[in-house]
């Protein structure tokens, strides 16, 4: 019996040594990862100033990123490996626009589509594409109406591209994410890839705010605190970065730079608030609310993770917001207490009138701006009313399909954290579409991401017994067995009756 126990102890000692070695390697990898993150953030701080001063640098950056994406799509074997590149492009879209890169307006959306289509064609075994494809097919008939009214002209091409490139991006992203399974490590890589260019946007907006001699805060959006570019898009992308960093705390392991994550998340949302564009902040507020409700209703073993997420929310509400209100001499609270929709409600009403008169097919892609009685010539700001006015009944079915895909993904999510991810990303996309249509590629990307299956566990480097659900439990048990075994050997050696 002692021989068997000694054999078990020897085996456990070997496991202990292996676990210790792996733990050391893991800690070193963690430190290396943190160094890489800090280096990339510093690089993008420098890049912000370079691109702000040079249109050529911004243009070269955009072309290089597209080239890297296409090369990886052609030579790589995994769709998952393309996603950080896609995230980087999505995060860079507003950066390229605000630094006047010499690229066409929808460059980012088409870049995402080209790279992912190449990856999907190589993937071959494509599944789950029927609903996203059907969503886009529903929008095609109205193209005929547009061409019939303005012909094969540049105006027709621009109207179709401006209004449908976002839907195309959503379709391709949805198909892609339905064909991958992301580990928590994959998700964190994607978030950091998105955060790097958002850091550049933040630096440009911050330097504009600090460098301005005098900032006059009015109840309107502020271009100075937005880095000289559209406050709506700057606020939206900064808010998205803050939300994803906050969500990262729900899945981040020990050793991750939590303090850095919290600092970045708070900084992004603070600058988004200062833009005085309410949309980006409202996106985050609603997304954070649904996450908190999901986690509280079914917390499982996620109390500590909830706590980290709540820390960010509490810092923003009770520390950052009051100080920003003081900084703006009360203009901030005045802005957020004003419920004026800046013409959006009137545009929605006019779009619904067009739908009433053209229920079957709508008026054609991009044509609502021509026929709308209110603010004619203004592009739609609400994707839902645009779908009704320009696509008719087909637009209604398209909206129903979006809701169906989200609900289906939520029910398929394996655990509370996964459901929280689906809820937060879907909420962000749906709210952003309600006030910014599909002007940015991030909407389609984030909605597609919401449909993805998030693996509840990581692939472990040590083979653990099946009856241990968590690697930490297995590692601790192995250590306990080794400790008990060593005590047994010492006690047997001391006993004269041991044979």
Coordinates of C-alpha atoms in Angstrom, one line a residue:
X1 CA 0.0 0.0 0.0
X2 CA 2.8 2.3 0.9
X3 CA 4.4 1.5 -2.5
X4 CA 1.2 2.6 -4.3
X5 CA 1.0 5.8 -2.3
X6 CA 4.7 6.5 -2.9
X7 CA 4.0 6.0 -6.6
X8 CA 1.1 8.4 -6.5
X9 CA 3.1 10.9 -4.6
X10 CA 5.9 10.7 -7.1
X11 CA 3.4 11.2 -10.0
X12 CA 1.9 14.2 -8.2
X13 CA 5.3 15.6 -7.6
X14 CA 6.0 15.5 -11.3
X15 CA 2.7 17.2 -12.0
X16 CA 3.6 19.8 -9.4
X17 CA 6.9 20.6 -11.1
X18 CA 5.2 20.7 -14.4
X19 CA 2.4 23.0 -13.1
X20 CA 5.1 25.2 -11.4
X21 CA 7.0 25.5 -14.7
X22 CA 3.8 26.3 -16.6
X23 CA 2.8 28.9 -14.0
X24 CA 6.2 30.6 -14.4
X25 CA 5.9 30.6 -18.2
X26 CA 2.3 31.9 -18.0
X27 CA 3.4 34.8 -15.6
X28 CA 6.2 35.7 -18.0
X29 CA 3.8 35.6 -21.0
X30 CA 1.5 37.8 -19.0
X31 CA 4.2 40.4 -18.3
X32 CA 5.3 40.2 -22.0
X33 CA 1.7 40.8 -23.1
X34 CA 1.3 43.9 -20.8
X35 CA 4.6 45.3 -22.2
X36 CA 3.3 44.8 -25.8
X37 CA 0.0 46.5 -25.0
X38 CA 1.7 49.5 -23.4
X39 CA 4.2 49.7 -26.3
X40 CA 1.3 49.7 -28.9
X41 CA -0.6 52.4 -26.9
X42 CA 2.5 54.6 -26.9
X43 CA 3.0 54.0 -30.6
X44 CA -0.6 55.1 -31.4
X45 CA -0.2 58.2 -29.2
X46 CA 2.7 59.2 -31.5
X47 CA 0.8 58.1 -34.6
X48 CA -2.1 60.4 -33.6
X49 CA 0.2 63.5 -33.8
X50 CA 1.8 62.3 -37.0
X51 CA -1.4 61.6 -38.8
X52 CA -2.9 64.8 -37.6
X53 CA -0.1 66.8 -39.2
X54 CA 0.2 64.7 -42.4
X55 CA -2.6 63.6 -44.7
X56 CA 0.0 61.5 -46.5
X57 CA 0.9 59.6 -43.3
X58 CA -2.8 59.0 -42.7
X59 CA -3.3 57.7 -46.3
X60 CA -0.2 55.4 -46.1
X61 CA -1.5 54.0 -42.8
X62 CA -4.9 53.2 -44.3
X63 CA -3.5 51.5 -47.3
X64 CA -0.9 49.5 -45.3
X65 CA -3.6 48.3 -42.9
X66 CA -5.8 47.1 -45.9
X67 CA -2.7 45.5 -47.5
X68 CA -1.9 43.6 -44.3
X69 CA -5.5 42.5 -44.0
X70 CA -5.7 41.2 -47.6
X71 CA -2.3 39.4 -47.3
X72 CA -3.4 37.7 -44.1
X73 CA -6.7 36.7 -45.7
X74 CA -4.9 35.2 -48.7
X75 CA -2.2 33.4 -46.8
X76 CA -3.8 32.6 -43.5
X77 CA -5.9 29.5 -42.7
X78 CA -8.1 30.8 -39.9
X79 CA -11.0 33.2 -39.9
X80 CA -10.3 33.9 -36.2
X81 CA -6.9 35.3 -37.0
X82 CA -8.4 37.9 -39.3
X83 CA -10.8 39.4 -36.7
X84 CA -8.2 41.5 -34.8
X85 CA -7.3 43.1 -38.2
X86 CA -10.9 43.8 -38.9
X87 CA -11.3 45.2 -35.4
X88 CA -8.3 47.5 -36.1
X89 CA -9.9 48.7 -39.4
X90 CA -13.2 49.4 -37.6
X91 CA -11.4 51.4 -34.9
X92 CA -9.4 53.3 -37.5
X93 CA -12.4 54.4 -39.6
X94 CA -13.1 57.6 -37.7
X95 CA -9.3 58.2 -37.2
X96 CA -8.8 58.2 -41.0
X97 CA -11.7 60.5 -41.6
X98 CA -10.7 63.0 -39.0
X99 CA -7.1 63.1 -40.3
X100 CA -8.3 63.6 -43.9
X101 CA -6.7 60.4 -45.3
X102 CA -7.1 60.5 -49.1
X103 CA -9.5 57.5 -49.3
X104 CA -13.1 57.3 -50.3
X105 CA -15.8 57.7 -47.6
X106 CA -16.8 54.0 -47.3
X107 CA -13.2 52.7 -47.5
X108 CA -13.3 51.0 -44.1
X109 CA -16.6 49.2 -44.8
X110 CA -15.4 47.9 -48.1
X111 CA -12.1 46.9 -46.6
X112 CA -13.9 44.8 -44.0
X113 CA -16.0 43.2 -46.7
X114 CA -13.1 42.4 -49.1
X115 CA -10.9 40.9 -46.3
X116 CA -13.7 38.8 -44.8
X117 CA -15.0 37.6 -48.2
X118 CA -11.6 36.3 -49.1
X119 CA -11.4 34.6 -45.7
X120 CA -14.9 33.0 -46.1
X121 CA -14.1 31.8 -49.6
X122 CA -11.0 30.0 -48.3
X123 CA -13.0 28.7 -45.3
X124 CA -15.5 26.9 -47.6
X125 CA -17.6 25.2 -44.9
X126 CA -19.8 28.2 -44.4
X127 CA -22.8 27.7 -42.1
X128 CA -25.6 29.9 -40.7
X129 CA -25.5 32.3 -43.7
X130 CA -29.1 32.1 -44.6
X131 CA -30.5 34.8 -42.3
X132 CA -27.8 37.4 -42.9
X133 CA -27.9 36.8 -46.7
X134 CA -31.7 37.0 -46.7
X135 CA -31.5 40.3 -44.7
X136 CA -29.4 41.9 -47.5
X137 CA -31.3 40.3 -50.4
X138 CA -34.4 42.1 -49.0
X139 CA -32.8 45.4 -49.6
X140 CA -31.8 44.8 -53.2
X141 CA -35.1 45.4 -55.0
X142 CA -35.2 49.1 -54.1
X143 CA -32.0 49.6 -56.0
X144 CA -34.1 49.3 -59.2
X145 CA -36.3 52.1 -58.1
X146 CA -33.3 54.4 -57.5
X147 CA -31.8 53.6 -60.9
X148 CA -35.2 54.1 -62.5
X149 CA -35.4 57.6 -61.0
X150 CA -31.9 59.0 -61.4
X151 CA -30.4 56.5 -64.0
X152 CA -27.0 55.0 -63.9
X153 CA -25.4 58.2 -62.6
X154 CA -22.9 59.1 -60.0
X155 CA -25.7 60.2 -57.7
X156 CA -27.3 56.7 -57.9
X157 CA -24.0 55.0 -57.1
X158 CA -23.3 57.3 -54.2
X159 CA -26.8 56.9 -52.8
X160 CA -26.7 53.1 -53.0
X161 CA -23.2 52.9 -51.6
X162 CA -23.8 55.3 -48.7
X163 CA -27.0 53.6 -47.6
X164 CA -26.3 49.9 -48.3
X165 CA -22.6 49.5 -47.6
X166 CA -23.4 49.4 -43.9
X167 CA -25.9 46.6 -44.4
X168 CA -23.4 44.7 -46.6
X169 CA -20.8 45.0 -43.8
X170 CA -23.3 43.8 -41.3
X171 CA -24.2 40.8 -43.5
X172 CA -20.6 39.7 -44.1
X173 CA -19.6 40.2 -40.4
X174 CA -22.6 38.2 -39.3
X175 CA -21.7 35.3 -41.6
X176 CA -18.1 35.4 -40.4
X177 CA -18.9 35.5 -36.7
X178 CA -21.4 32.7 -37.1
X179 CA -18.5 30.5 -38.4
X180 CA -16.0 31.0 -35.6
X181 CA -15.9 30.2 -31.9
X182 CA -13.9 32.7 -29.9
X183 CA -12.0 32.0 -26.8
X184 CA -11.7 34.7 -24.2
X185 CA -8.1 35.3 -25.3
X186 CA -9.4 35.9 -28.9
X187 CA -11.9 38.4 -27.6
X188 CA -9.3 40.3 -25.7
X189 CA -7.0 40.5 -28.7
X190 CA -9.8 41.9 -30.7
X191 CA -10.7 44.5 -28.1
X192 CA -7.1 45.7 -27.9
X193 CA -6.8 45.8 -31.7
X194 CA -9.9 48.1 -31.7
X195 CA -8.7 50.2 -28.7
X196 CA -5.3 51.1 -30.3
X197 CA -6.6 53.4 -33.0
X198 CA -9.4 54.6 -30.7
X199 CA -6.5 55.8 -28.4
X200 CA -5.2 57.9 -31.3
X201 CA -8.7 59.4 -31.7
X202 CA -8.8 60.1 -28.0
X203 CA -5.4 61.8 -28.1
X204 CA -6.4 64.1 -31.0
X205 CA -9.6 65.1 -29.2
X206 CA -7.8 65.6 -25.9
X207 CA -5.0 67.6 -27.4
X208 CA -7.6 69.8 -29.2
X209 CA -9.4 70.3 -25.9
X210 CA -6.3 71.1 -23.9
X211 CA -4.8 73.2 -26.7
X212 CA -7.8 75.5 -27.2
X213 CA -7.4 78.9 -25.6
X214 CA -11.1 79.1 -24.9
X215 CA -13.9 76.6 -25.3
X216 CA -17.4 77.9 -25.4
X217 CA -19.8 75.2 -24.3
X218 CA -23.3 75.5 -25.7
X219 CA -26.2 73.1 -25.7
X220 CA -24.9 71.8 -29.1
X221 CA -22.3 69.3 -30.0
X222 CA -18.7 70.6 -29.7
X223 CA -16.2 70.3 -32.5
X224 CA -13.3 71.5 -30.4
X225 CA -13.6 68.7 -27.9
X226 CA -14.1 66.3 -30.8
X227 CA -10.8 67.0 -32.4
X228 CA -12.3 69.1 -35.2
X229 CA -14.3 66.2 -36.6
X230 CA -18.0 65.2 -36.3
X231 CA -18.9 64.8 -32.6
X232 CA -21.4 62.1 -33.3
X233 CA -18.9 59.7 -34.8
X234 CA -16.1 60.6 -32.3
X235 CA -18.5 60.1 -29.4
X236 CA -19.8 56.8 -30.7
X237 CA -16.4 55.2 -31.3
X238 CA -15.0 56.5 -28.0
X239 CA -18.0 55.1 -26.2
X240 CA -17.6 51.8 -27.9
X241 CA -14.0 51.6 -26.8
X242 CA -15.0 52.3 -23.2
X243 CA -17.8 49.7 -23.3
X244 CA -15.5 47.0 -24.6
X245 CA -12.8 47.7 -22.1
X246 CA -15.4 47.5 -19.4
X247 CA -16.7 44.2 -20.8
X248 CA -13.1 42.9 -20.9
X249 CA -13.0 43.0 -17.1
X250 CA -15.7 40.3 -17.1
X251 CA -13.4 37.9 -18.8
X252 CA -9.9 39.1 -17.9
X253 CA -7.8 36.7 -15.9
X254 CA -5.5 37.6 -13.0
X255 CA -2.4 39.4 -14.1
X256 CA -4.2 41.4 -16.8
X257 CA -3.6 45.2 -16.6
X258 CA -7.0 45.9 -14.9
X259 CA -5.9 49.4 -13.7
X260 CA -4.9 50.3 -17.2
X261 CA -8.2 49.0 -18.6
X262 CA -10.2 51.0 -16.1
X263 CA -8.1 54.2 -16.8
X264 CA -8.6 53.9 -20.5
X265 CA -12.3 53.1 -20.2
X266 CA -12.9 56.1 -18.0
X267 CA -10.8 58.4 -20.1
X268 CA -12.6 57.4 -23.3
X269 CA -16.1 58.0 -21.9
X270 CA -15.1 61.2 -20.3
X271 CA -13.9 62.6 -23.7
X272 CA -17.1 61.2 -25.3
X273 CA -19.1 63.1 -22.8
X274 CA -17.2 66.3 -23.5
X275 CA -18.1 66.2 -27.2
X276 CA -21.6 67.0 -26.1
X277 CA -22.9 64.5 -28.6
X278 CA -25.3 62.5 -26.5
X279 CA -25.6 59.5 -28.9
X280 CA -22.3 57.8 -28.1
X281 CA -22.9 58.2 -24.3
X282 CA -26.4 56.9 -24.5
X283 CA -25.2 53.8 -26.4
X284 CA -22.9 53.0 -23.6
X285 CA -25.4 53.7 -20.8
X286 CA -28.0 51.4 -22.3
X287 CA -25.5 48.7 -23.1
X288 CA -24.1 48.8 -19.5
X289 CA -27.6 48.8 -18.0
X290 CA -28.6 45.6 -19.8
X291 CA -25.3 43.9 -18.9
X292 CA -25.8 44.8 -15.2
X293 CA -29.4 43.5 -15.3
X294 CA -28.2 40.2 -16.9
X295 CA -25.4 39.7 -14.4
X296 CA -27.6 40.5 -11.4
X297 CA -30.5 38.3 -12.5
X298 CA -28.2 35.3 -12.9
X299 CA -24.8 36.0 -11.3
X300 CA -23.5 32.4 -11.2
X301 CA -19.9 32.8 -10.0
X302 CA -19.3 36.2 -11.5
X303 CA -19.6 38.5 -8.4
X304 CA -16.0 39.7 -8.6
X305 CA -16.3 40.3 -12.3
X306 CA -19.5 42.3 -11.8
X307 CA -17.7 44.3 -9.1
X308 CA -15.0 45.4 -11.5
X309 CA -17.6 46.4 -14.1
X310 CA -19.5 48.3 -11.5
X311 CA -16.4 50.2 -10.4
X312 CA -16.1 51.8 -13.8
X313 CA -19.8 52.7 -13.8
X314 CA -19.6 54.2 -10.3
X315 CA -16.4 56.2 -11.1
X316 CA -18.1 57.7 -14.2
X317 CA -21.4 58.6 -12.5
X318 CA -20.1 59.9 -9.2
X319 CA -16.6 61.1 -10.0
X320 CA -16.1 61.9 -13.6
X321 CA -19.5 63.4 -14.6
X322 CA -19.8 65.9 -11.7
X323 CA -16.2 67.2 -12.4
X324 CA -17.0 67.5 -16.1
X325 CA -20.1 69.4 -15.3
X326 CA -18.1 71.8 -13.2
X327 CA -15.5 72.1 -16.1
X328 CA -18.3 73.1 -18.5
X329 CA -19.9 75.5 -16.0
X330 CA -23.1 73.5 -15.9
X331 CA -23.5 73.3 -19.7
X332 CA -23.1 69.5 -19.5
X333 CA -26.1 68.9 -17.2
X334 CA -28.1 71.3 -19.3
X335 CA -27.2 69.4 -22.5
X336 CA -28.3 66.0 -21.0
X337 CA -31.5 67.4 -19.6
X338 CA -32.5 68.6 -23.0
X339 CA -34.5 65.9 -24.8
X340 CA -34.6 67.7 -28.2
X341 CA -33.8 65.2 -30.9
X342 CA -32.2 67.8 -33.2
X343 CA -34.6 67.1 -36.1
X344 CA -34.5 63.3 -35.9
X345 CA -38.0 62.9 -34.7
X346 CA -39.3 65.0 -37.5
X347 CA -37.3 63.1 -40.1
X348 CA -38.7 59.8 -38.7
X349 CA -42.2 61.2 -39.0
X350 CA -41.6 62.3 -42.6
X351 CA -40.1 58.8 -43.4
X352 CA -43.2 57.2 -42.0
X353 CA -45.3 59.3 -44.3
X354 CA -43.3 58.1 -47.3
X355 CA -43.8 54.5 -46.1
X356 CA -47.6 55.1 -45.9
X357 CA -47.6 56.1 -49.5
X358 CA -45.2 53.4 -50.7
X359 CA -45.8 50.4 -48.5
X360 CA -44.8 47.7 -50.9
X361 CA -41.4 48.7 -52.2
X362 CA -40.6 52.1 -50.6
X363 CA -39.2 55.0 -52.6
X364 CA -35.8 53.5 -53.5
X365 CA -32.4 53.4 -51.9
X366 CA -31.3 56.9 -50.9
X367 CA -34.4 58.5 -52.3
X368 CA -36.1 59.4 -49.0
X369 CA -33.9 62.5 -48.8
X370 CA -35.4 63.7 -52.1
X371 CA -39.0 63.1 -51.3
X372 CA -39.1 63.8 -47.6
X373 CA -41.2 66.9 -46.8
X374 CA -39.0 67.7 -43.7
X375 CA -35.3 68.6 -44.2
X376 CA -35.1 67.5 -47.9
X377 CA -31.6 66.6 -49.0
X378 CA -30.6 65.4 -45.5
X379 CA -29.5 61.8 -45.2
X380 CA -31.5 59.5 -42.9
X381 CA -30.3 59.5 -39.3
X382 CA -32.5 56.5 -38.1
X383 CA -31.9 53.3 -39.9
X384 CA -35.3 51.8 -39.0
X385 CA -37.3 54.7 -40.5
X386 CA -35.0 54.6 -43.6
X387 CA -35.7 50.9 -44.1
X388 CA -39.4 51.6 -44.0
X389 CA -39.4 54.6 -46.3
X390 CA -36.9 53.3 -48.9
X391 CA -37.7 49.6 -48.8
X392 CA -41.3 49.3 -47.7
X393 CA -42.5 45.9 -46.5
X394 CA -39.1 44.4 -47.3
X395 CA -37.6 46.9 -44.8
X396 CA -40.0 45.6 -42.1
X397 CA -39.0 42.0 -42.7
X398 CA -35.3 43.1 -42.6
X399 CA -35.8 44.7 -39.2
X400 CA -37.6 41.6 -37.9
X401 CA -34.7 39.5 -39.1
X402 CA -32.2 41.6 -37.2
X403 CA -34.2 41.2 -34.0
X404 CA -34.6 37.4 -34.7
X405 CA -30.8 36.9 -35.2
X406 CA -30.1 38.7 -31.9
X407 CA -32.7 36.8 -29.9
X408 CA -31.5 33.5 -31.4
X409 CA -27.9 34.3 -30.4
X410 CA -28.9 35.2 -26.9
X411 CA -30.8 32.0 -26.3
X412 CA -27.8 30.0 -27.7
X413 CA -25.3 31.7 -25.5
X414 CA -24.0 29.0 -23.1
X415 CA -23.6 31.0 -19.9
X416 CA -24.3 34.3 -18.2
X417 CA -21.2 36.1 -19.4
X418 CA -21.8 35.0 -23.0
X419 CA -25.4 36.3 -22.7
X420 CA -24.1 39.6 -21.3
X421 CA -21.8 40.0 -24.2
X422 CA -24.6 39.3 -26.7
X423 CA -26.8 41.8 -25.0
X424 CA -24.3 44.6 -24.7
X425 CA -23.0 44.4 -28.3
X426 CA -26.5 44.1 -29.7
X427 CA -27.8 46.9 -27.6
X428 CA -24.9 49.2 -28.7
X429 CA -25.6 48.4 -32.4
X430 CA -29.4 48.8 -32.2
X431 CA -29.2 52.1 -30.3
X432 CA -26.5 53.5 -32.6
X433 CA -28.7 52.6 -35.6
X434 CA -31.5 54.5 -34.1
X435 CA -29.7 57.9 -34.2
X436 CA -26.8 57.4 -36.7
X437 CA -28.2 55.0 -39.3
X438 CA -25.3 52.9 -40.6
X439 CA -22.7 55.6 -41.1
X440 CA -19.8 53.7 -39.5
X441 CA -18.5 50.2 -40.1
X442 CA -18.5 49.5 -36.3
X443 CA -22.3 49.0 -36.3
X444 CA -22.2 46.0 -38.6
X445 CA -19.0 44.7 -37.0
X446 CA -20.4 44.9 -33.5
X447 CA -23.8 43.4 -34.4
X448 CA -22.0 40.5 -36.1
X449 CA -19.8 40.0 -33.1
X450 CA -22.9 39.8 -30.9
X451 CA -23.9 36.7 -32.8
X452 CA -20.7 34.8 -32.2
X453 CA -20.4 31.9 -29.8
X454 CA -18.1 32.7 -26.9
X455 CA -16.5 29.6 -25.5
X456 CA -17.0 29.4 -21.8
X457 CA -13.6 27.9 -21.1
X458 CA -10.1 28.1 -22.5
X459 CA -8.0 25.4 -24.1
X460 CA -5.8 24.2 -21.2
X461 CA -2.2 23.4 -21.4
X462 CA -2.4 20.7 -18.7
X463 CA -4.7 17.7 -19.2
X464 CA -7.1 17.8 -16.2
X465 CA -9.4 15.1 -15.1
X466 CA -12.9 15.4 -16.5
X467 CA -14.6 15.8 -13.1
X468 CA -12.8 19.1 -12.7
X469 CA -14.7 21.9 -14.4
X470 CA -12.2 24.7 -13.8
X471 CA -8.4 24.5 -14.4
X472 CA -7.8 26.4 -11.2
X473 CA -9.6 23.7 -9.3
X474 CA -7.5 21.0 -11.0
X475 CA -4.2 22.8 -10.3
X476 CA -5.1 23.4 -6.6
X477 CA -6.1 19.7 -6.2
X478 CA -2.8 18.6 -7.7
X479 CA -0.9 20.8 -5.3
X480 CA -3.0 19.6 -2.3
X481 CA -2.4 15.9 -3.2
X482 CA 1.4 16.6 -3.5
X483 CA 1.4 18.4 -0.1
X484 CA -0.5 15.6 1.6
X485 CA 1.7 13.0 0.0
X486 CA 4.9 14.6 1.2
X487 CA 3.5 14.8 4.7
X488 CA 2.7 11.0 4.5
X489 CA 6.2 10.1 3.4
X490 CA 7.7 12.1 6.3
X491 CA 5.4 10.5 8.8
X492 CA 6.2 7.0 7.5
X493 CA 9.9 7.6 7.7
X494 CA 9.5 8.6 11.4
X495 CA 7.5 5.5 12.3
X496 CA 9.5 2.4 13.3
X497 CA 6.6 0.2 12.2
X498 CA 6.8 1.2 8.6
X499 CA 7.7 -1.8 6.4

